[in-house]
Short mmCIF file of C-alpha atoms in Angstrom, two decimals:
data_model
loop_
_atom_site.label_atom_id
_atom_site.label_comp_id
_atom_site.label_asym_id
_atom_site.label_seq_id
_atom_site.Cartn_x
_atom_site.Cartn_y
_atom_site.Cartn_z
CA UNK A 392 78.72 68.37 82.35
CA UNK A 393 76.47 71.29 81.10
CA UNK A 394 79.71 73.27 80.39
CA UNK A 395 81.04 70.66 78.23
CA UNK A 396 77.80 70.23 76.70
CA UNK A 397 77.81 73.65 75.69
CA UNK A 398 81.55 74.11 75.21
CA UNK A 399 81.48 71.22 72.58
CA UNK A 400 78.02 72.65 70.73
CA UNK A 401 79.86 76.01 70.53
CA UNK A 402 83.50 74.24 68.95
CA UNK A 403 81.04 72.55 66.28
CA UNK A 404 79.25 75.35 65.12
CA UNK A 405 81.59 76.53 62.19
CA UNK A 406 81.20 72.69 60.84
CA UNK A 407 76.90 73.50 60.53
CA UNK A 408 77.10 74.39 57.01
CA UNK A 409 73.22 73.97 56.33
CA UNK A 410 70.38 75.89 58.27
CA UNK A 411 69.50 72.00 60.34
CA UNK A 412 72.81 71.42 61.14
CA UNK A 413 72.88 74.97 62.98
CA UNK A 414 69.55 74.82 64.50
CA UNK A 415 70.86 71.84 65.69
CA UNK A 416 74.20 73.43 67.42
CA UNK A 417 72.88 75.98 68.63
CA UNK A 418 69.53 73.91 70.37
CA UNK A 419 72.42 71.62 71.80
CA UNK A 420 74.28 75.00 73.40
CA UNK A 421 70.78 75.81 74.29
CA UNK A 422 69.93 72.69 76.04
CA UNK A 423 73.82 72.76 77.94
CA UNK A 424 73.17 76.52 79.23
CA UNK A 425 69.76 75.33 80.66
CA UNK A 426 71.35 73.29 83.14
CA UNK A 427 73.35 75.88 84.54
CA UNK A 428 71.25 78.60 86.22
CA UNK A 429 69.30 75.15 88.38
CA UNK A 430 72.30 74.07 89.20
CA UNK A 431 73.56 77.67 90.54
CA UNK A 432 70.80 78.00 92.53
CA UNK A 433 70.46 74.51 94.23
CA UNK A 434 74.37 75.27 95.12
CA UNK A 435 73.78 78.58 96.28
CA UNK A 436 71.17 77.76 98.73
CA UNK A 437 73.48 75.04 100.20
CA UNK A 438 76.56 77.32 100.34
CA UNK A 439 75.70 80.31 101.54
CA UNK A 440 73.94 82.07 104.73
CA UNK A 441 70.56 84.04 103.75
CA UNK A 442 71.95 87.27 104.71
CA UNK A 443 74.63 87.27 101.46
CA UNK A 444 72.68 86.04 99.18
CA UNK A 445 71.87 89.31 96.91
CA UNK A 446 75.65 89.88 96.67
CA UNK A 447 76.64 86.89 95.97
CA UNK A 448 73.82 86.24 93.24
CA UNK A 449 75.25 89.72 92.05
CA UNK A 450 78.62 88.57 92.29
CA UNK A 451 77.92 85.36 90.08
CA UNK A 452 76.19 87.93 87.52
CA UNK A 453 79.60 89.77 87.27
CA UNK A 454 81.06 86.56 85.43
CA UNK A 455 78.52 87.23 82.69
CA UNK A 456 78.96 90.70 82.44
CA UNK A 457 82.36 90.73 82.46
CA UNK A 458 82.22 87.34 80.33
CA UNK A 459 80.20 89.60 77.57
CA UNK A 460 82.31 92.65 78.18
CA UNK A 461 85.20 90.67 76.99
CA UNK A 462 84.06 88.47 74.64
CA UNK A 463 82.44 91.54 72.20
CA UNK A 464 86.09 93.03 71.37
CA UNK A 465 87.79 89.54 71.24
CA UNK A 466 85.09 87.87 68.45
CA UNK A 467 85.73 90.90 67.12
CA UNK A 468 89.36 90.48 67.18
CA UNK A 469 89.40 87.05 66.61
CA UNK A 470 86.90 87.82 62.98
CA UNK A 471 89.37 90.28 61.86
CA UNK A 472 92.26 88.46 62.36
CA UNK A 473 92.07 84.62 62.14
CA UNK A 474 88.29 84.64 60.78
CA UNK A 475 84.95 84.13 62.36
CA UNK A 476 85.09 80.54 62.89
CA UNK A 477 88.19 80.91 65.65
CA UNK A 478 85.44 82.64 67.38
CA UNK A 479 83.55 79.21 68.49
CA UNK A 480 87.01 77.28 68.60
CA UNK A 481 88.33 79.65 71.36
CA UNK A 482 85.35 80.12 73.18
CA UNK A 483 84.22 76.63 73.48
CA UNK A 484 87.84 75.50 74.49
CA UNK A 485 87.58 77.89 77.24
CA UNK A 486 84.39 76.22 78.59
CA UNK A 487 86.42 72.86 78.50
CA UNK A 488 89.27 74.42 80.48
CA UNK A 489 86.91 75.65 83.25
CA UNK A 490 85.30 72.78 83.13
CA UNK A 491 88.09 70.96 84.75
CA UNK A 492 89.67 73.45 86.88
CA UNK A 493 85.12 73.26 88.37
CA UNK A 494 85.22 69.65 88.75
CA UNK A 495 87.95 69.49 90.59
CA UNK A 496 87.85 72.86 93.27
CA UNK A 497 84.19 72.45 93.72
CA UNK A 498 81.57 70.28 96.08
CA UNK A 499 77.95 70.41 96.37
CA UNK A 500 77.88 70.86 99.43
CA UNK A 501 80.08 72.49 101.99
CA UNK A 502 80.67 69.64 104.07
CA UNK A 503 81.62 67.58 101.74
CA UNK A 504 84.46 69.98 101.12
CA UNK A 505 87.97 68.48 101.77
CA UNK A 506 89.45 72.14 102.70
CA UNK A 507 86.90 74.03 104.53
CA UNK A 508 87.62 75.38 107.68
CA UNK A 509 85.45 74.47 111.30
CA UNK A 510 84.93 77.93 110.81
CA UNK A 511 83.85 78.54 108.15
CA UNK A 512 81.70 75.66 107.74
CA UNK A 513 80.17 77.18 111.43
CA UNK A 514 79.68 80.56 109.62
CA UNK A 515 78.00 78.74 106.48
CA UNK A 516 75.18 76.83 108.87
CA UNK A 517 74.47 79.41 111.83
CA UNK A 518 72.25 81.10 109.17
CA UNK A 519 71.82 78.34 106.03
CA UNK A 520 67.81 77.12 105.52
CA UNK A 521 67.21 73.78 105.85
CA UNK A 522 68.01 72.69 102.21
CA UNK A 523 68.00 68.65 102.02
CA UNK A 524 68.08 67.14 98.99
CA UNK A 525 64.23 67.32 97.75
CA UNK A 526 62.36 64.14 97.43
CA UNK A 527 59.26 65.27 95.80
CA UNK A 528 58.04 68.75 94.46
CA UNK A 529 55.21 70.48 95.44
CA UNK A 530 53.81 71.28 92.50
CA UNK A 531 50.35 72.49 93.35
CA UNK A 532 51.54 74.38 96.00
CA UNK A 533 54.00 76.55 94.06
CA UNK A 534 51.83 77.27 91.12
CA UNK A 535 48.78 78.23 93.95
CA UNK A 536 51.45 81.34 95.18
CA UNK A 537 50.87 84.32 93.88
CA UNK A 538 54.35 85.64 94.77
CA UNK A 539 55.46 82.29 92.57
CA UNK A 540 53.72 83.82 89.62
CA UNK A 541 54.85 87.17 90.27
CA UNK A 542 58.69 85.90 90.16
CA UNK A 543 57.54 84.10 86.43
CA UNK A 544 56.11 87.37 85.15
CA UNK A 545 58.56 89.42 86.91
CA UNK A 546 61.82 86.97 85.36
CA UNK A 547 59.87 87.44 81.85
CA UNK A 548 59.44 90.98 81.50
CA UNK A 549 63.17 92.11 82.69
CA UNK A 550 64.45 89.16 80.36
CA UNK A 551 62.58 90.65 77.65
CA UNK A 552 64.33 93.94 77.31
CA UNK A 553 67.90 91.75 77.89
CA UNK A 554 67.46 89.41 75.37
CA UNK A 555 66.11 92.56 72.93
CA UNK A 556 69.36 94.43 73.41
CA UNK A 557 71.66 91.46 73.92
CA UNK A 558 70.67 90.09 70.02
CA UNK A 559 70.28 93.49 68.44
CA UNK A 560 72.22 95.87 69.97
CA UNK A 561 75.31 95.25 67.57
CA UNK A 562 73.15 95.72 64.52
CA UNK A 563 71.12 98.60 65.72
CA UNK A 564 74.70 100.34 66.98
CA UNK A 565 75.82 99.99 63.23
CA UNK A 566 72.96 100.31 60.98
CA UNK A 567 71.09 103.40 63.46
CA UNK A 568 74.40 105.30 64.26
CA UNK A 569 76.68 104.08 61.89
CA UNK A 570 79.39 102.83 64.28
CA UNK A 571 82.11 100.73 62.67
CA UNK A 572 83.10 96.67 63.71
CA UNK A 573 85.23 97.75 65.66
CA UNK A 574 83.74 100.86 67.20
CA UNK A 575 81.07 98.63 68.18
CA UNK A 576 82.76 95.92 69.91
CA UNK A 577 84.61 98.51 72.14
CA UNK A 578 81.47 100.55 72.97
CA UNK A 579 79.35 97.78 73.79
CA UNK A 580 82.17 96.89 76.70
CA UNK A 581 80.17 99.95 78.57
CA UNK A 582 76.38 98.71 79.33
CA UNK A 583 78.21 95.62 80.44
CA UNK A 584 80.70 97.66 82.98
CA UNK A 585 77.68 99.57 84.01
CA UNK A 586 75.80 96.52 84.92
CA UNK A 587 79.29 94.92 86.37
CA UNK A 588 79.18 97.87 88.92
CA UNK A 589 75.22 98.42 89.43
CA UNK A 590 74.24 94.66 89.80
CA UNK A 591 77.03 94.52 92.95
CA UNK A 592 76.27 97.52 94.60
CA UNK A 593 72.53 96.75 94.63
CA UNK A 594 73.73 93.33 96.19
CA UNK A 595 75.32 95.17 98.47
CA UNK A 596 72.74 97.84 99.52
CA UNK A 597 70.53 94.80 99.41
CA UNK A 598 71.78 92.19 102.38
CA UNK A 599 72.84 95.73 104.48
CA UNK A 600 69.02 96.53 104.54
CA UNK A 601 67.98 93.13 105.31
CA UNK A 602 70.61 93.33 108.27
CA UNK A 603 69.47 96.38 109.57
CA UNK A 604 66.00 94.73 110.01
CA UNK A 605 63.57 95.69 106.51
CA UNK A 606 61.49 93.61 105.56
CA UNK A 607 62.52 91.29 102.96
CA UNK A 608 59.64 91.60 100.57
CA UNK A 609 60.11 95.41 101.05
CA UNK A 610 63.47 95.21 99.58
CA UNK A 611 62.91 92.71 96.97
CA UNK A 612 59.87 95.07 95.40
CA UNK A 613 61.80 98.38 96.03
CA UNK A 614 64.85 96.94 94.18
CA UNK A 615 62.69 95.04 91.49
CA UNK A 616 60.42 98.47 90.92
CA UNK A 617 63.19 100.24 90.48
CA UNK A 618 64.62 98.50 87.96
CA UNK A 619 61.44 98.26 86.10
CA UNK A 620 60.72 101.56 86.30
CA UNK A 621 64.56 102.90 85.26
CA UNK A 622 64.71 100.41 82.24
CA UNK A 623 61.37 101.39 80.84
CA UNK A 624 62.19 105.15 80.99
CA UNK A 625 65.71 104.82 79.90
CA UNK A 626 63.88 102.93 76.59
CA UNK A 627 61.55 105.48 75.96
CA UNK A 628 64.33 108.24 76.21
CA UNK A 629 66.28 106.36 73.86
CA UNK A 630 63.37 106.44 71.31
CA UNK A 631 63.35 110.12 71.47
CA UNK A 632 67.14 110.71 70.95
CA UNK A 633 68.81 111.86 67.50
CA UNK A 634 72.58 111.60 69.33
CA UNK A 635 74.34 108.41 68.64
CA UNK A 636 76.18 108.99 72.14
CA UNK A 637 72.90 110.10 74.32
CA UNK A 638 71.95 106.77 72.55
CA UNK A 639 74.96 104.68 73.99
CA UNK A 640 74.59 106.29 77.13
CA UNK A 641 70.59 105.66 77.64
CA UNK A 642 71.18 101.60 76.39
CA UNK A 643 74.29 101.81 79.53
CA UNK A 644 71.78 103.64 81.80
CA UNK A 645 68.37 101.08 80.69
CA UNK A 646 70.92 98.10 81.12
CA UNK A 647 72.28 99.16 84.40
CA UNK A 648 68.43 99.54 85.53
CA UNK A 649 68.14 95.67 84.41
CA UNK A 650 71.40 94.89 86.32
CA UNK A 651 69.69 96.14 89.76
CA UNK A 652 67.32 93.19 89.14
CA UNK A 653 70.59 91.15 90.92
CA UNK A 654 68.61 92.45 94.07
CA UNK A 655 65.11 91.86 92.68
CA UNK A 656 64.03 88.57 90.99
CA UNK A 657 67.51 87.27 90.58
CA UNK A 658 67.54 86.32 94.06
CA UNK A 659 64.26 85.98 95.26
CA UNK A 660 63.73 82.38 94.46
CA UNK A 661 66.40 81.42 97.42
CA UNK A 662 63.82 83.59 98.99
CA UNK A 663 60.52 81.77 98.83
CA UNK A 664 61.67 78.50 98.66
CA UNK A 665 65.27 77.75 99.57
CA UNK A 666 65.03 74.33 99.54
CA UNK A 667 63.31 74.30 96.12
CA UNK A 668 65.72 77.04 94.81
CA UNK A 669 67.09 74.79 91.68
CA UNK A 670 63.61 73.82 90.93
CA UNK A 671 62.03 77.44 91.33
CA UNK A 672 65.05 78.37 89.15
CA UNK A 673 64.40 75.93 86.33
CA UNK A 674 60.17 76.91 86.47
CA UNK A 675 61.06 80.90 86.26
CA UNK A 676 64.53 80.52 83.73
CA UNK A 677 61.80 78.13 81.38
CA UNK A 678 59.46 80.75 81.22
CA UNK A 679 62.68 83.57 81.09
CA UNK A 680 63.46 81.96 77.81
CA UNK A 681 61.15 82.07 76.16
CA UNK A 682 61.83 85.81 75.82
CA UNK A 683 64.93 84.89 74.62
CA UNK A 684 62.79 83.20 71.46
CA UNK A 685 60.81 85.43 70.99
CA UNK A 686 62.25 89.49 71.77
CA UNK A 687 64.77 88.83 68.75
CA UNK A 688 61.88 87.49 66.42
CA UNK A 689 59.12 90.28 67.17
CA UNK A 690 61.91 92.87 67.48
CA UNK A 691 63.43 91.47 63.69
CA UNK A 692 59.54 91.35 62.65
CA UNK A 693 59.10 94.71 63.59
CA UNK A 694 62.09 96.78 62.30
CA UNK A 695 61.44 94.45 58.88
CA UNK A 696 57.69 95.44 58.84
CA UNK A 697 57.62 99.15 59.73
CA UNK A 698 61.28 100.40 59.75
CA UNK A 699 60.73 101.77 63.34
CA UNK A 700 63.54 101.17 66.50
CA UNK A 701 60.75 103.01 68.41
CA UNK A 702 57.97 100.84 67.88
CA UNK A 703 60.11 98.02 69.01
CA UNK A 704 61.50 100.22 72.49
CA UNK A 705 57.66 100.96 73.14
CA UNK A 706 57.02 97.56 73.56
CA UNK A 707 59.71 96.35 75.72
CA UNK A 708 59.12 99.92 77.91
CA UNK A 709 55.50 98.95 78.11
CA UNK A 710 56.26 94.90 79.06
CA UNK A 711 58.35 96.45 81.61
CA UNK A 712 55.52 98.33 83.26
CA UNK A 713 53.38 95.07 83.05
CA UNK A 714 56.07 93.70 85.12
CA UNK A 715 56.64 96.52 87.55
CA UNK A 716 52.64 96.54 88.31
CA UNK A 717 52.78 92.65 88.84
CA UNK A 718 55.78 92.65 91.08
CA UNK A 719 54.68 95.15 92.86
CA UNK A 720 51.00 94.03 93.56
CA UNK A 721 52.15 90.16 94.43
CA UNK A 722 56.04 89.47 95.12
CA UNK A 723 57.09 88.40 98.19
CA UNK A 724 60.52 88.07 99.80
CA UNK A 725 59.46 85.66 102.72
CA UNK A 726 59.77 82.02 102.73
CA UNK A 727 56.71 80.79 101.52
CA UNK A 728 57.79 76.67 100.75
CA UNK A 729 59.44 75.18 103.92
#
């Protein structure tokens, strides 16, 4: 339904022909992508056993690297050729045609699934929380846990520097460096590869630590920390750089840093609270947007005001050190709600 949703807010948005009309579409694709991540995570937690969880939240992040890597040269494509508004008709046509081929391959739950193996199903339980459908939420309790709040500040600060380069990263390749349309939609296929590659491996590394007996929280602040720490540093090299292609490369390198989040944040709300994990994941992805609102405003406020890209990767370097300090002081990756 939220794929629809979306999918039909996207087709619509070449008819918004006044600034209301596209507020509008683009607070209904908004309000359709909002489902989603809950959703993920309430299915997750019922599908699979805790010791793959960092890969596979990895491997769910590949479909929106790989979705962005792809969808940069097409819209480009797709302008150039047929114009821009082919850009929304494709893509939300797309969502429509997934949408189907979803409702019917996919269940809830794994028992409920008409082909699953004794096996497999066997495999799925030996090492599954207990994740029945929740009756009430404990409210109090979760926003009493300091490792709760450390997932909100932790999901805010590494959201901050996505949502800054996913909504300006185009403009500042053109404008800064002076790459072309179409320069720009091939070279921004890159950070997306690199986070393809970084956010599995950490997945990876991740659930072979936690099977070799570390700690869980160790691992979720080690990855977390480092991604932190690599983003923020890879921002303030890129302030310092007059190369357009030491600039490409430190935006691949501070992306890939975010991508190792896959092993940090990304996954630790199946850790604290498995049964809870769509509701942790709708609490944390509320407060993740509102980066999204805001890193594109105070970035555009910025660069209008003073002129100065640095100013603006300053502040994302230094919200990323707010985070690593928080995540590092309170995260957990133990199960704190049964």
């Amino acid at each position: 339904f939220a794929v629809v949703w979306w999918s039909a807010a996207t087709f619509v948005t070449p008819f918004a022909r006044t600034v209301p009309l596209m507020i509008a579409a683009r607070i209904g694709l908004g309000i359709g992508e909002g489902v989603t991540p809950p959703a993920l995570y309430s299915m997750t937690a019922r599908w699979i056993p805790a010791r793959e969880r960092s890969r596979v939240i990895a491997f769910d992040l590949t479909g929106v690297y790989l979705g962005l890597m792809i969808a940069f040269p097409i819209a480009v494509w797709l302008m150039t050729t047929w114009g821009w508004p082919w850009v929304f008709y494709v893509f939300g046509l797309l969502g429509v045609v997934w949408s189907g081929l979803w409702y019917f391959l996919v269940t809830s739950r794994p028992e409920d699934h008409p082909t699953i193996s004794p096996a497999e199903l066997a495999y799925i339980q030996q090492d599954r929380p207990h994740a029945d459908p929740v009756e009430t939420v404990p409210w109090r309790l979760f926003f009493s846990s300091s490792a709760f709040w450390a997932l909100l500040v932790g999901q805010f600060c590494a959201l901050w520097t996505w949502y800054m380069f996913l909504t300006w990263m185009p403009i500042y390749l053109v404008n800064v460096w002076g790459f072309s349309l179409q320069e720009m939609g091939l070279y921004l296929m890159l950070p997306y590869l690199a986070m393809l590659i970084i956010a599995n491996t950490a997945g990876w590394i991740a659930d072979g630590l936690l099977q070799r007996g570390m700690s869980p929280t160790l691992v979720r602040k080690g990855f977390q920390g480092l991604s932190f720490a690599g983003s923020a540093v890879c921002l303030i090299l890129l302030s310092a750089t007059s190369s357009q292609w030491l600039a490409l490369l430190y935006i691949t390198l501070g992306l890939g840093a975010v991508a190792v989040s896959a092993a940090g944040f990304l996954v630790n709300h199946l850790d604290i609270g498995p049964r809870y994990a769509g509701v942790l994941m709708g609490i944390a992805n509320t407060v993740g947007t509102v980066p999204g609102i805001l890193a594109p405003i105070v970035t555009g406020f910025i660069i209008q005001s003073t002129g100065s890209w640095d100013l603006v990767f300053f502040l994302a370097a230094g919200i990323s050190g707010v985070g690593l300090v928080v995540w590092l002081l309170f995260a957990s990756g133990e199960q704190i709600f049964e």
